[in-house]
Amino acid sequence: MTVNRFICRECNNRKGRTWDAVLSKQFAWMSSMTGISRDRGSVPSVVVSTIGGKDYKLHNDGTMTPARFQYSQVPDGDKTKISFIARDMGEVRKKVSELKQRYPNLDDQAALSSAKMSTSYLEEPIKVDLAPGGPEAGRSIVTTALAYAFKLGISPHECEVVLPFLRQPELLTTSYGWSSLIDVVKGRKPGQIFHCVSISGDPKTSRLLAYVEYFSFARWHIELSRQYDGPAIASTYAIVPDEAREIEITVDWNLEISLVDRILYGDGYDSERTEKAVGQVMDALMKRSWDRSFNLAYQAACKEAMLDMGLSENDSISGTLYPIFEKKVVEAMAPFIMHHRSQRQSA
């Protein structure tokens, strides 16, 4: 959702470079694994580390490449033996060109022809930190709530509780907090991943409250005002991030005020409920990762089989060739199948 006339371009750009950048970095792994759709460009690749300390770049399609260029140069008699691992063929060509300038006798064409792309699978899991928060990320979350309130016709100047937090860098917090004491999303579908922002205004209590949720597990309640005198309002906006598709989500605002205050004052964390929420999201991401990995492996196996049979991608496969093609695809899929089998056995 785009909210017009809420913030000037200069402030919006500064917010994007600071507050939003911090929150985005905290969710970078989740964004890549979800394969979110953006209004401009794709999700930047993020560096992830295995428990053994190896670094890789995780891309938005679920694939990974080495995080850094790896180069080796050793003497070999009166010659020098050079080998390297590049992240893509463009980097291979660039490095071979550089080496040609350094070593004029290098047969660059032979070097390029000897280069090959290979696929392997991780032998150990990657480390993931799922602890979003902090003052800068918090300001991004609060601004999202404020922007949606503005979209609903509520002036930010009426949100006196959070304005000092946004305007004064020295303030570390405001009246908001992690919310896992109760699941306020009615009829939540386990494994469904979405973002949502919800606003509740009650002139009887003079309170204007907000609820923000990212990736179906990171949940916050925010108090915007204690002087609200507008019309009674309860409105929610939600999207499925990988499709950029709006969905209907109902947030329950019929909460005990003592429970809301407990959350707002920083006592809204429940470890069991949080772990359950994270677990459901992780299960959904692992299934999605498996589906994407299978599709990538199958497409690569089909291309390899057709190349081995001397066929182009546009060629049709006749009935007599199909059994041969099928056998070659199964053979090409063997590393993927063996890796998946070993994962299941070790789980």
XYZ file of C-alpha atoms in Angstrom:
347
model
C 0.000 0.000 0.000
C 1.250 3.474 -0.903
C 0.332 6.317 1.445
C 0.535 9.707 -0.257
C 1.260 13.064 1.426
C 2.203 11.351 4.695
C 5.896 12.202 4.688
C 8.164 14.399 2.552
C 10.607 12.791 0.137
C 13.701 13.863 2.096
C 12.439 12.423 5.387
C 11.201 9.284 3.662
C 14.621 8.701 2.072
C 16.379 9.288 5.396
C 13.983 6.913 7.140
C 14.649 4.312 4.445
C 18.429 4.565 4.894
C 18.225 4.300 8.680
C 15.166 2.899 10.448
C 13.810 0.815 7.574
C 17.282 -0.428 6.643
C 17.830 -1.784 10.159
C 14.492 -3.607 10.198
C 15.029 -4.882 6.644
C 18.418 -6.313 7.612
C 16.881 -8.118 10.581
C 14.373 -9.769 8.247
C 16.783 -10.261 5.313
C 17.039 -14.047 5.656
C 13.269 -14.352 6.029
C 12.691 -12.144 2.979
C 14.972 -14.279 0.789
C 13.486 -17.563 1.996
C 9.953 -16.270 1.489
C 10.795 -14.895 -1.959
C 8.960 -11.647 -1.363
C 7.783 -9.488 -4.237
C 8.851 -5.835 -4.181
C 7.428 -2.819 -5.984
C 10.938 -1.927 -7.207
C 13.632 -4.481 -7.993
C 14.242 -7.780 -6.255
C 15.263 -8.618 -2.714
C 19.031 -8.097 -2.310
C 21.101 -11.201 -1.654
C 22.041 -11.740 1.982
C 25.175 -13.352 3.434
C 24.428 -16.363 5.635
C 26.812 -18.534 7.647
C 26.732 -22.228 8.415
C 27.330 -23.494 11.942
C 30.832 -24.398 10.746
C 31.604 -20.813 9.727
C 31.289 -21.028 5.927
C 29.716 -17.958 4.299
C 27.325 -18.002 1.348
C 25.137 -15.503 -0.438
C 21.466 -16.457 -0.269
C 19.511 -15.201 -3.280
C 15.828 -14.432 -3.637
C 15.195 -17.593 -5.686
C 16.491 -19.770 -2.840
C 19.866 -20.586 -4.419
C 23.210 -19.842 -2.782
C 26.657 -19.002 -4.096
C 30.002 -18.582 -2.300
C 30.081 -15.261 -0.468
C 33.611 -14.481 -1.610
C 35.851 -15.125 -4.579
C 38.324 -17.925 -3.741
C 41.773 -17.797 -5.369
C 44.763 -20.129 -5.217
C 48.213 -19.643 -6.805
C 51.075 -22.135 -6.269
C 54.432 -22.713 -8.033
C 54.552 -25.723 -10.355
C 58.138 -26.153 -11.578
C 58.913 -23.262 -13.894
C 55.207 -22.467 -14.154
C 52.499 -21.105 -11.884
C 49.354 -23.104 -11.241
C 46.265 -20.995 -10.681
C 42.791 -22.100 -9.663
C 39.805 -20.185 -8.391
C 36.152 -20.535 -7.480
C 33.980 -17.744 -8.842
C 30.392 -16.881 -8.033
C 29.220 -16.772 -11.663
C 30.546 -17.034 -15.207
C 30.811 -13.243 -15.504
C 33.297 -13.261 -12.654
C 35.181 -16.129 -14.349
C 35.586 -14.154 -17.579
C 36.670 -11.032 -15.699
C 39.313 -12.902 -13.698
C 40.668 -14.754 -16.745
C 40.965 -11.408 -18.554
C 42.915 -9.963 -15.607
C 45.200 -13.007 -15.534
C 45.799 -12.712 -19.281
C 47.118 -9.187 -18.770
C 49.340 -10.367 -15.942
C 50.496 -13.539 -17.701
C 50.581 -12.900 -21.500
C 51.399 -16.566 -22.223
C 48.165 -17.712 -20.595
C 45.844 -19.524 -22.990
C 42.725 -17.632 -21.936
C 40.433 -19.529 -24.300
C 41.566 -22.875 -22.881
C 41.104 -21.506 -19.374
C 37.564 -20.387 -20.152
C 36.690 -23.673 -21.802
C 37.918 -25.573 -18.736
C 35.654 -23.574 -16.428
C 32.513 -25.360 -15.370
C 29.484 -24.649 -13.255
C 28.796 -27.156 -10.511
C 25.995 -27.625 -8.007
C 26.443 -28.970 -4.504
C 24.355 -29.125 -1.367
C 25.106 -27.842 2.112
C 26.456 -30.427 4.496
C 25.532 -28.415 7.590
C 22.709 -26.064 8.547
C 22.921 -22.295 8.443
C 22.628 -20.085 11.513
C 19.572 -17.847 11.722
C 18.897 -14.976 14.124
C 15.179 -14.292 14.493
C 15.191 -11.484 17.055
C 13.908 -8.285 15.408
C 13.740 -5.123 17.465
C 15.718 -2.248 18.932
C 15.139 1.526 18.780
C 15.820 1.993 15.044
C 13.730 -0.980 13.950
C 11.101 0.107 16.442
C 10.821 3.520 14.803
C 10.215 1.825 11.445
C 7.453 -0.310 12.983
C 5.827 2.677 14.685
C 5.991 4.716 11.454
C 4.166 1.941 9.606
C 1.356 2.143 12.149
C 1.322 5.949 11.934
C 1.171 5.842 8.126
C -1.824 3.504 8.162
C -3.583 5.733 10.709
C -2.968 8.653 8.334
C -4.411 6.582 5.475
C -7.562 6.228 7.571
C -7.831 9.980 8.020
C -6.109 10.382 11.408
C -3.546 13.201 11.617
C -0.101 12.153 12.890
C -0.184 15.281 15.090
C -2.990 13.618 17.056
C -0.675 10.711 17.923
C 1.063 12.447 20.807
C 2.323 9.255 22.460
C 4.696 8.183 19.663
C 5.731 11.510 18.117
C 8.513 12.205 20.683
C 9.961 8.738 19.985
C 10.144 9.510 16.255
C 11.446 13.052 16.668
C 14.000 12.599 19.458
C 16.849 10.160 18.668
C 17.877 9.964 22.334
C 14.581 8.261 23.289
C 15.042 4.485 23.240
C 11.423 3.417 23.401
C 7.777 4.462 23.490
C 4.516 2.815 24.481
C 4.779 -0.329 22.382
C 5.880 -3.913 22.880
C 6.246 -7.435 21.541
C 2.862 -9.125 21.638
C 2.676 -12.894 22.089
C 0.496 -13.237 25.217
C -2.480 -13.772 22.925
C -2.968 -14.323 19.185
C -5.213 -11.459 18.082
C -5.569 -12.662 14.476
C -8.866 -14.518 14.221
C -8.903 -17.774 12.244
C -5.152 -17.756 11.593
C -4.177 -20.469 9.127
C -1.088 -22.354 10.377
C 1.798 -21.827 7.984
C 0.249 -18.847 6.200
C 2.851 -16.073 5.964
C 1.605 -12.502 5.827
C 2.243 -8.918 6.986
C -0.487 -6.816 8.539
C -1.126 -3.469 10.197
C -4.295 -2.719 12.158
C -5.713 0.403 13.836
C -8.290 0.668 16.627
C -9.693 3.991 17.809
C -12.134 4.172 20.719
C -13.450 7.637 21.700
C -14.983 6.169 24.890
C -11.554 5.280 26.275
C -9.747 8.026 24.291
C -7.183 5.468 23.112
C -5.805 4.978 19.637
C -3.957 1.660 19.304
C -2.141 -0.151 16.510
C -1.024 -3.704 15.812
C 1.796 -4.580 13.378
C 2.803 -8.089 12.348
C 5.594 -9.221 10.017
C 6.066 -12.718 8.600
C 3.308 -14.064 10.881
C 5.526 -14.312 13.950
C 6.915 -10.835 14.746
C 4.018 -9.054 16.460
C 3.760 -5.677 18.202
C 1.055 -3.583 19.837
C 1.550 0.195 19.781
C -0.217 3.024 21.581
C -0.557 6.066 19.332
C -2.726 8.341 21.470
C -4.497 8.652 24.840
C -6.484 11.664 23.693
C -8.363 10.182 20.758
C -11.736 11.853 20.197
C -12.476 10.779 16.629
C -15.033 8.218 15.441
C -14.844 4.600 16.561
C -12.637 2.765 14.100
C -11.197 -0.715 13.573
C -9.412 -1.370 10.284
C -6.799 -3.873 9.090
C -4.627 -4.140 5.989
C -2.723 -7.351 5.195
C -0.685 -8.769 2.308
C 0.935 -12.050 1.331
C 4.518 -10.837 0.751
C 5.646 -13.361 -1.869
C 2.707 -12.473 -4.118
C 2.186 -8.805 -3.087
C -1.472 -9.779 -2.799
C -3.892 -8.220 -0.334
C -5.804 -10.663 1.871
C -8.590 -10.391 4.441
C -7.345 -10.616 8.028
C -9.446 -9.918 11.118
C -7.678 -8.554 14.198
C -9.486 -8.949 17.508
C -9.601 -5.606 19.337
C -11.931 -6.870 22.054
C -9.091 -7.135 24.566
C -8.875 -6.519 28.278
C -7.265 -3.124 28.748
C -5.040 -4.571 31.480
C -3.651 -7.062 28.964
C -3.024 -4.301 26.410
C -1.228 -2.192 29.017
C 0.894 -5.152 30.029
C 2.018 -5.550 26.402
C 2.629 -1.825 25.914
C 4.815 -1.659 29.005
C 7.103 -4.431 27.737
C 5.651 -7.498 29.456
C 4.037 -9.060 26.385
C 6.520 -11.821 25.585
C 5.497 -15.465 25.989
C 8.265 -17.883 25.024
C 5.999 -20.871 24.337
C 3.622 -18.930 22.098
C 6.497 -17.210 20.297
C 8.287 -20.520 19.645
C 5.039 -21.999 18.314
C 4.551 -19.060 15.945
C 8.158 -19.248 14.734
C 7.877 -23.036 14.338
C 4.823 -22.776 12.093
C 6.527 -20.187 9.900
C 9.738 -22.227 9.698
C 7.799 -25.357 8.712
C 6.137 -23.401 5.911
C 9.481 -21.961 4.772
C 11.151 -25.378 4.772
C 8.356 -26.804 2.630
C 8.646 -23.827 0.291
C 12.417 -24.277 0.163
C 11.999 -27.949 -0.711
C 9.537 -27.135 -3.507
C 11.830 -24.466 -4.970
C 14.886 -26.721 -4.694
C 13.063 -29.588 -6.386
C 11.889 -27.382 -9.257
C 15.383 -25.940 -9.770
C 16.960 -29.404 -9.702
C 14.346 -30.811 -12.092
C 14.758 -27.967 -14.587
C 18.549 -28.359 -14.495
C 18.225 -32.139 -14.945
C 15.961 -31.699 -17.992
C 18.423 -29.269 -19.593
C 21.328 -31.630 -18.906
C 19.434 -34.599 -20.357
C 18.489 -32.741 -23.536
C 22.033 -31.441 -23.975
C 23.399 -34.952 -23.551
C 20.953 -36.176 -26.208
C 21.941 -33.387 -28.600
C 18.568 -31.672 -28.345
C 17.776 -27.990 -27.934
C 15.240 -26.619 -25.474
C 12.718 -26.078 -28.284
C 12.960 -29.638 -29.619
C 10.087 -32.018 -28.963
C 10.769 -35.458 -27.512
C 9.187 -38.279 -29.489
C 7.802 -41.478 -27.990
C 10.930 -43.510 -28.753
C 13.240 -40.920 -27.182
C 11.163 -40.325 -24.076
C 12.337 -43.419 -22.104
C 15.961 -42.372 -22.745
C 15.178 -38.806 -21.701
C 13.399 -40.017 -18.568
C 16.329 -42.194 -17.549
C 18.820 -39.366 -18.027
C 16.674 -36.972 -15.976
C 16.535 -39.475 -13.108
C 20.318 -39.896 -13.272
C 20.833 -36.137 -13.242
C 18.463 -35.805 -10.269
C 20.368 -38.430 -8.276
C 22.539 -35.981 -6.247
C 19.443 -34.022 -5.192
C 17.548 -37.175 -4.254
C 20.499 -38.605 -2.296
C 20.991 -35.321 -0.433
C 17.308 -35.135 0.482
C 17.348 -38.757 1.626
C 20.379 -38.185 3.852
C 18.702 -35.107 5.365
C 15.615 -37.093 6.251
C 17.659 -39.888 7.771
C 19.659 -37.478 9.944
C 16.586 -35.499 11.046
